[in-house]
Amino acid sequence: MATWQLVSNGIEYIVALQNAFNSKTDAFVSNQVQSSLEVCLFMGPVLTIIGWIARKAVGLNFYLFEMVAVLLAITVVQFTVSNRKANWFHGVQFAALYIILSICAFYQPDY
């Protein structure tokens, strides 16, 4: 799935990097939020349908950890977007949240 996202959104990532290097932070943040929404709104239903066709159980029932992770990510992005200004510290917040969630997911028990 990660490879598919890199291939399908390669041009979008290049444009986002050009916006970031040209100090167009509003366009950069907007581009990244829209990209994330596209992935969430497209890949969830598509994977559910593929699972249904392959007769594999792919449900949309999430455990508490996944819900908390999504809510934390939404909160951090909402604070960044509502300010209408982005700087290096917002990037540090995103990276820190990613690292914290990765460590927590590593120690999360298998269900």
PDB file of N, CA, C and O in Angstrom, residues 36-83:
ATOM      1  N   SER A  36      -4.218  13.558   2.448  1.00  0.00           N
ATOM      2  CA  SER A  36      -4.594  12.624   3.505  1.00  0.00           C
ATOM      3  C   SER A  36      -6.080  12.290   3.454  1.00  0.00           C
ATOM      4  O   SER A  36      -6.475  11.141   3.648  1.00  0.00           O
ATOM      5  N   LEU A  37      -6.900  13.288   3.190  1.00  0.00           N
ATOM      6  CA  LEU A  37      -8.334  13.042   3.079  1.00  0.00           C
ATOM      7  C   LEU A  37      -8.657  12.136   1.904  1.00  0.00           C
ATOM      8  O   LEU A  37      -9.511  11.255   2.013  1.00  0.00           O
ATOM      9  N   GLU A  38      -7.966  12.335   0.790  1.00  0.00           N
ATOM     10  CA  GLU A  38      -8.191  11.475  -0.368  1.00  0.00           C
ATOM     11  C   GLU A  38      -7.874  10.029  -0.043  1.00  0.00           C
ATOM     12  O   GLU A  38      -8.631   9.122  -0.393  1.00  0.00           O
ATOM     13  N   VAL A  39      -6.769   9.816   0.636  1.00  0.00           N
ATOM     14  CA  VAL A  39      -6.373   8.450   0.983  1.00  0.00           C
ATOM     15  C   VAL A  39      -7.397   7.831   1.921  1.00  0.00           C
ATOM     16  O   VAL A  39      -7.838   6.695   1.721  1.00  0.00           O
ATOM     17  N   CYS A  40      -7.810   8.563   2.944  1.00  0.00           N
ATOM     18  CA  CYS A  40      -8.770   8.024   3.909  1.00  0.00           C
ATOM     19  C   CYS A  40     -10.123   7.729   3.268  1.00  0.00           C
ATOM     20  O   CYS A  40     -10.711   6.675   3.520  1.00  0.00           O
ATOM     21  N   LEU A  41     -10.611   8.656   2.478  1.00  0.00           N
ATOM     22  CA  LEU A  41     -11.943   8.493   1.910  1.00  0.00           C
ATOM     23  C   LEU A  41     -11.990   7.522   0.739  1.00  0.00           C
ATOM     24  O   LEU A  41     -13.051   7.014   0.404  1.00  0.00           O
ATOM     25  N   PHE A  42     -10.841   7.241   0.111  1.00  0.00           N
ATOM     26  CA  PHE A  42     -10.824   6.328  -1.016  1.00  0.00           C
ATOM     27  C   PHE A  42     -10.378   4.931  -0.621  1.00  0.00           C
ATOM     28  O   PHE A  42     -11.026   3.934  -0.965  1.00  0.00           O
ATOM     29  N   MET A  43      -9.298   4.824   0.112  1.00  0.00           N
ATOM     30  CA  MET A  43      -8.697   3.517   0.372  1.00  0.00           C
ATOM     31  C   MET A  43      -9.501   2.682   1.368  1.00  0.00           C
ATOM     32  O   MET A  43      -9.525   1.461   1.257  1.00  0.00           O
ATOM     33  N   GLY A  44     -10.146   3.287   2.324  1.00  0.00           N
ATOM     34  CA  GLY A  44     -10.949   2.517   3.273  1.00  0.00           C
ATOM     35  C   GLY A  44     -12.060   1.729   2.604  1.00  0.00           C
ATOM     36  O   GLY A  44     -12.133   0.507   2.737  1.00  0.00           O
ATOM     37  N   PRO A  45     -12.933   2.399   1.864  1.00  0.00           N
ATOM     38  CA  PRO A  45     -13.984   1.652   1.168  1.00  0.00           C
ATOM     39  C   PRO A  45     -13.449   0.689   0.112  1.00  0.00           C
ATOM     40  O   PRO A  45     -13.981  -0.415  -0.054  1.00  0.00           O
ATOM     41  N   VAL A  46     -12.397   1.068  -0.601  1.00  0.00           N
ATOM     42  CA  VAL A  46     -11.851   0.186  -1.631  1.00  0.00           C
ATOM     43  C   VAL A  46     -11.299  -1.088  -1.003  1.00  0.00           C
ATOM     44  O   VAL A  46     -11.546  -2.197  -1.493  1.00  0.00           O
ATOM     45  N   LEU A  47     -10.562  -0.957   0.081  1.00  0.00           N
ATOM     46  CA  LEU A  47     -10.023  -2.149   0.744  1.00  0.00           C
ATOM     47  C   LEU A  47     -11.136  -3.015   1.328  1.00  0.00           C
ATOM     48  O   LEU A  47     -11.032  -4.243   1.337  1.00  0.00           O
ATOM     49  N   THR A  48     -12.201  -2.398   1.804  1.00  0.00           N
ATOM     50  CA  THR A  48     -13.330  -3.163   2.312  1.00  0.00           C
ATOM     51  C   THR A  48     -14.002  -3.945   1.184  1.00  0.00           C
ATOM     52  O   THR A  48     -14.344  -5.120   1.350  1.00  0.00           O
ATOM     53  N   ILE A  49     -14.159  -3.323   0.039  1.00  0.00           N
ATOM     54  CA  ILE A  49     -14.765  -4.013  -1.111  1.00  0.00           C
ATOM     55  C   ILE A  49     -13.856  -5.129  -1.616  1.00  0.00           C
ATOM     56  O   ILE A  49     -14.322  -6.230  -1.936  1.00  0.00           O
ATOM     57  N   ILE A  50     -12.544  -4.874  -1.674  1.00  0.00           N
ATOM     58  CA  ILE A  50     -11.606  -5.920  -2.095  1.00  0.00           C
ATOM     59  C   ILE A  50     -11.643  -7.091  -1.121  1.00  0.00           C
ATOM     60  O   ILE A  50     -11.613  -8.251  -1.528  1.00  0.00           O
ATOM     61  N   GLY A  51     -11.704  -6.803   0.156  1.00  0.00           N
ATOM     62  CA  GLY A  51     -11.817  -7.865   1.149  1.00  0.00           C
ATOM     63  C   GLY A  51     -13.105  -8.647   1.000  1.00  0.00           C
ATOM     64  O   GLY A  51     -13.135  -9.869   1.177  1.00  0.00           O
ATOM     65  N   TRP A  52     -14.189  -7.958   0.670  1.00  0.00           N
ATOM     66  CA  TRP A  52     -15.474  -8.634   0.455  1.00  0.00           C
ATOM     67  C   TRP A  52     -15.403  -9.557  -0.755  1.00  0.00           C
ATOM     68  O   TRP A  52     -15.893 -10.684  -0.713  1.00  0.00           O
ATOM     69  N   ILE A  53     -14.761  -9.082  -1.826  1.00  0.00           N
ATOM     70  CA  ILE A  53     -14.609  -9.910  -3.032  1.00  0.00           C
ATOM     71  C   ILE A  53     -13.715 -11.116  -2.754  1.00  0.00           C
ATOM     72  O   ILE A  53     -13.993 -12.223  -3.208  1.00  0.00           O
ATOM     73  N   ALA A  54     -12.642 -10.904  -1.989  1.00  0.00           N
ATOM     74  CA  ALA A  54     -11.705 -11.993  -1.679  1.00  0.00           C
ATOM     75  C   ALA A  54     -12.190 -12.862  -0.524  1.00  0.00           C
ATOM     76  O   ALA A  54     -11.485 -13.777  -0.108  1.00  0.00           O
ATOM     77  N   ARG A  55     -13.351 -12.559   0.004  1.00  0.00           N
ATOM     78  CA  ARG A  55     -13.941 -13.284   1.134  1.00  0.00           C
ATOM     79  C   ARG A  55     -13.042 -13.262   2.375  1.00  0.00           C
ATOM     80  O   ARG A  55     -12.895 -14.244   3.087  1.00  0.00           O
ATOM     81  N   LYS A  56     -12.429 -12.105   2.609  1.00  0.00           N
ATOM     82  CA  LYS A  56     -11.636 -11.868   3.821  1.00  0.00           C
ATOM     83  C   LYS A  56     -12.369 -10.820   4.656  1.00  0.00           C
ATOM     84  O   LYS A  56     -12.942  -9.874   4.126  1.00  0.00           O
ATOM     85  N   ALA A  57     -12.333 -10.999   5.951  1.00  0.00           N
ATOM     86  CA  ALA A  57     -13.030 -10.069   6.838  1.00  0.00           C
ATOM     87  C   ALA A  57     -12.205  -8.791   7.009  1.00  0.00           C
ATOM     88  O   ALA A  57     -11.181  -8.785   7.678  1.00  0.00           O
ATOM     89  N   VAL A  58     -12.638  -7.735   6.352  1.00  0.00           N
ATOM     90  CA  VAL A  58     -12.010  -6.429   6.504  1.00  0.00           C
ATOM     91  C   VAL A  58     -13.098  -5.500   7.022  1.00  0.00           C
ATOM     92  O   VAL A  58     -13.856  -4.924   6.257  1.00  0.00           O
ATOM     93  N   GLY A  59     -13.168  -5.383   8.307  1.00  0.00           N
ATOM     94  CA  GLY A  59     -14.191  -4.539   8.899  1.00  0.00           C
ATOM     95  C   GLY A  59     -13.642  -3.159   9.214  1.00  0.00           C
ATOM     96  O   GLY A  59     -12.446  -2.908   9.162  1.00  0.00           O
ATOM     97  N   LEU A  60     -14.523  -2.276   9.525  1.00  0.00           N
ATOM     98  CA  LEU A  60     -14.126  -0.935   9.919  1.00  0.00           C
ATOM     99  C   LEU A  60     -14.332  -0.725  11.415  1.00  0.00           C
ATOM    100  O   LEU A  60     -14.603   0.387  11.856  1.00  0.00           O
ATOM    101  N   ASN A  61     -14.205  -1.807  12.176  1.00  0.00           N
ATOM    102  CA  ASN A  61     -14.282  -1.678  13.632  1.00  0.00           C
ATOM    103  C   ASN A  61     -12.857  -1.518  14.162  1.00  0.00           C
ATOM    104  O   ASN A  61     -11.998  -2.348  13.941  1.00  0.00           O
ATOM    105  N   PHE A  62     -12.625  -0.417  14.849  1.00  0.00           N
ATOM    106  CA  PHE A  62     -11.294  -0.080  15.323  1.00  0.00           C
ATOM    107  C   PHE A  62     -11.227  -0.227  16.835  1.00  0.00           C
ATOM    108  O   PHE A  62     -12.212  -0.020  17.538  1.00  0.00           O
ATOM    109  N   TYR A  63     -10.035  -0.555  17.304  1.00  0.00           N
ATOM    110  CA  TYR A  63      -9.799  -0.643  18.741  1.00  0.00           C
ATOM    111  C   TYR A  63      -9.531   0.751  19.300  1.00  0.00           C
ATOM    112  O   TYR A  63      -9.378   1.727  18.562  1.00  0.00           O
ATOM    113  N   LEU A  64      -9.460   0.831  20.618  1.00  0.00           N
ATOM    114  CA  LEU A  64      -9.290   2.122  21.289  1.00  0.00           C
ATOM    115  C   LEU A  64      -8.011   2.822  20.859  1.00  0.00           C
ATOM    116  O   LEU A  64      -7.993   4.031  20.624  1.00  0.00           O
ATOM    117  N   PHE A  65      -6.917   2.067  20.713  1.00  0.00           N
ATOM    118  CA  PHE A  65      -5.644   2.676  20.340  1.00  0.00           C
ATOM    119  C   PHE A  65      -5.737   3.371  18.978  1.00  0.00           C
ATOM    120  O   PHE A  65      -5.248   4.488  18.812  1.00  0.00           O
ATOM    121  N   GLU A  66      -6.350   2.706  18.012  1.00  0.00           N
ATOM    122  CA  GLU A  66      -6.470   3.310  16.685  1.00  0.00           C
ATOM    123  C   GLU A  66      -7.320   4.576  16.724  1.00  0.00           C
ATOM    124  O   GLU A  66      -7.009   5.563  16.054  1.00  0.00           O
ATOM    125  N   MET A  67      -8.385   4.543  17.500  1.00  0.00           N
ATOM    126  CA  MET A  67      -9.249   5.722  17.591  1.00  0.00           C
ATOM    127  C   MET A  67      -8.526   6.897  18.247  1.00  0.00           C
ATOM    128  O   MET A  67      -8.633   8.035  17.800  1.00  0.00           O
ATOM    129  N   VAL A  68      -7.771   6.614  19.307  1.00  0.00           N
ATOM    130  CA  VAL A  68      -7.018   7.677  19.978  1.00  0.00           C
ATOM    131  C   VAL A  68      -5.953   8.233  19.038  1.00  0.00           C
ATOM    132  O   VAL A  68      -5.732   9.452  18.973  1.00  0.00           O
ATOM    133  N   ALA A  69      -5.286   7.361  18.280  1.00  0.00           N
ATOM    134  CA  ALA A  69      -4.258   7.814  17.342  1.00  0.00           C
ATOM    135  C   ALA A  69      -4.857   8.730  16.281  1.00  0.00           C
ATOM    136  O   ALA A  69      -4.282   9.786  15.960  1.00  0.00           O
ATOM    137  N   VAL A  70      -6.006   8.369  15.749  1.00  0.00           N
ATOM    138  CA  VAL A  70      -6.656   9.203  14.733  1.00  0.00           C
ATOM    139  C   VAL A  70      -7.093  10.532  15.338  1.00  0.00           C
ATOM    140  O   VAL A  70      -6.898  11.595  14.735  1.00  0.00           O
ATOM    141  N   LEU A  71      -7.653  10.507  16.531  1.00  0.00           N
ATOM    142  CA  LEU A  71      -8.081  11.755  17.173  1.00  0.00           C
ATOM    143  C   LEU A  71      -6.906  12.675  17.486  1.00  0.00           C
ATOM    144  O   LEU A  71      -6.999  13.892  17.314  1.00  0.00           O
ATOM    145  N   LEU A  72      -5.780  12.107  17.924  1.00  0.00           N
ATOM    146  CA  LEU A  72      -4.589  12.928  18.162  1.00  0.00           C
ATOM    147  C   LEU A  72      -4.076  13.552  16.869  1.00  0.00           C
ATOM    148  O   LEU A  72      -3.720  14.731  16.836  1.00  0.00           O
ATOM    149  N   ALA A  73      -4.036  12.765  15.809  1.00  0.00           N
ATOM    150  CA  ALA A  73      -3.574  13.287  14.524  1.00  0.00           C
ATOM    151  C   ALA A  73      -4.496  14.393  14.014  1.00  0.00           C
ATOM    152  O   ALA A  73      -4.032  15.433  13.535  1.00  0.00           O
ATOM    153  N   ILE A  74      -5.802  14.192  14.142  1.00  0.00           N
ATOM    154  CA  ILE A  74      -6.754  15.213  13.708  1.00  0.00           C
ATOM    155  C   ILE A  74      -6.593  16.485  14.524  1.00  0.00           C
ATOM    156  O   ILE A  74      -6.634  17.603  13.989  1.00  0.00           O
ATOM    157  N   THR A  75      -6.380  16.346  15.821  1.00  0.00           N
ATOM    158  CA  THR A  75      -6.215  17.513  16.688  1.00  0.00           C
ATOM    159  C   THR A  75      -4.973  18.307  16.320  1.00  0.00           C
ATOM    160  O   THR A  75      -5.025  19.540  16.212  1.00  0.00           O
ATOM    161  N   VAL A  76      -3.853  17.629  16.111  1.00  0.00           N
ATOM    162  CA  VAL A  76      -2.616  18.331  15.768  1.00  0.00           C
ATOM    163  C   VAL A  76      -2.749  19.025  14.419  1.00  0.00           C
ATOM    164  O   VAL A  76      -2.346  20.187  14.256  1.00  0.00           O
ATOM    165  N   VAL A  77      -3.350  18.363  13.438  1.00  0.00           N
ATOM    166  CA  VAL A  77      -3.531  18.977  12.124  1.00  0.00           C
ATOM    167  C   VAL A  77      -4.504  20.148  12.216  1.00  0.00           C
ATOM    168  O   VAL A  77      -4.290  21.195  11.594  1.00  0.00           O
ATOM    169  N   GLN A  78      -5.553  20.014  13.008  1.00  0.00           N
ATOM    170  CA  GLN A  78      -6.526  21.099  13.138  1.00  0.00           C
ATOM    171  C   GLN A  78      -5.882  22.342  13.735  1.00  0.00           C
ATOM    172  O   GLN A  78      -6.144  23.454  13.280  1.00  0.00           O
ATOM    173  N   PHE A  79      -5.025  22.182  14.732  1.00  0.00           N
ATOM    174  CA  PHE A  79      -4.345  23.343  15.307  1.00  0.00           C
ATOM    175  C   PHE A  79      -3.416  23.999  14.295  1.00  0.00           C
ATOM    176  O   PHE A  79      -3.286  25.221  14.258  1.00  0.00           O
ATOM    177  N   THR A  80      -2.788  23.213  13.459  1.00  0.00           N
ATOM    178  CA  THR A  80      -1.894  23.770  12.445  1.00  0.00           C
ATOM    179  C   THR A  80      -2.680  24.511  11.374  1.00  0.00           C
ATOM    180  O   THR A  80      -2.322  25.617  10.979  1.00  0.00           O
ATOM    181  N   VAL A  81      -3.761  23.917  10.901  1.00  0.00           N
ATOM    182  CA  VAL A  81      -4.530  24.523   9.816  1.00  0.00           C
ATOM    183  C   VAL A  81      -5.298  25.746  10.297  1.00  0.00           C
ATOM    184  O   VAL A  81      -5.424  26.734   9.563  1.00  0.00           O
ATOM    185  N   SER A  82      -5.808  25.734  11.517  1.00  0.00           N
ATOM    186  CA  SER A  82      -6.595  26.863  12.007  1.00  0.00           C
ATOM    187  C   SER A  82      -5.759  28.115  12.200  1.00  0.00           C
ATOM    188  O   SER A  82      -6.281  29.228  12.113  1.00  0.00           O
ATOM    189  N   ASN A  83      -4.460  27.958  12.421  1.00  0.00           N
ATOM    190  CA  ASN A  83      -3.582  29.100  12.616  1.00  0.00           C
ATOM    191  C   ASN A  83      -3.281  29.818  11.306  1.00  0.00           C
ATOM    192  O   ASN A  83      -2.916  30.987  11.300  1.00  0.00           O
TER     193      ASN A  83
END
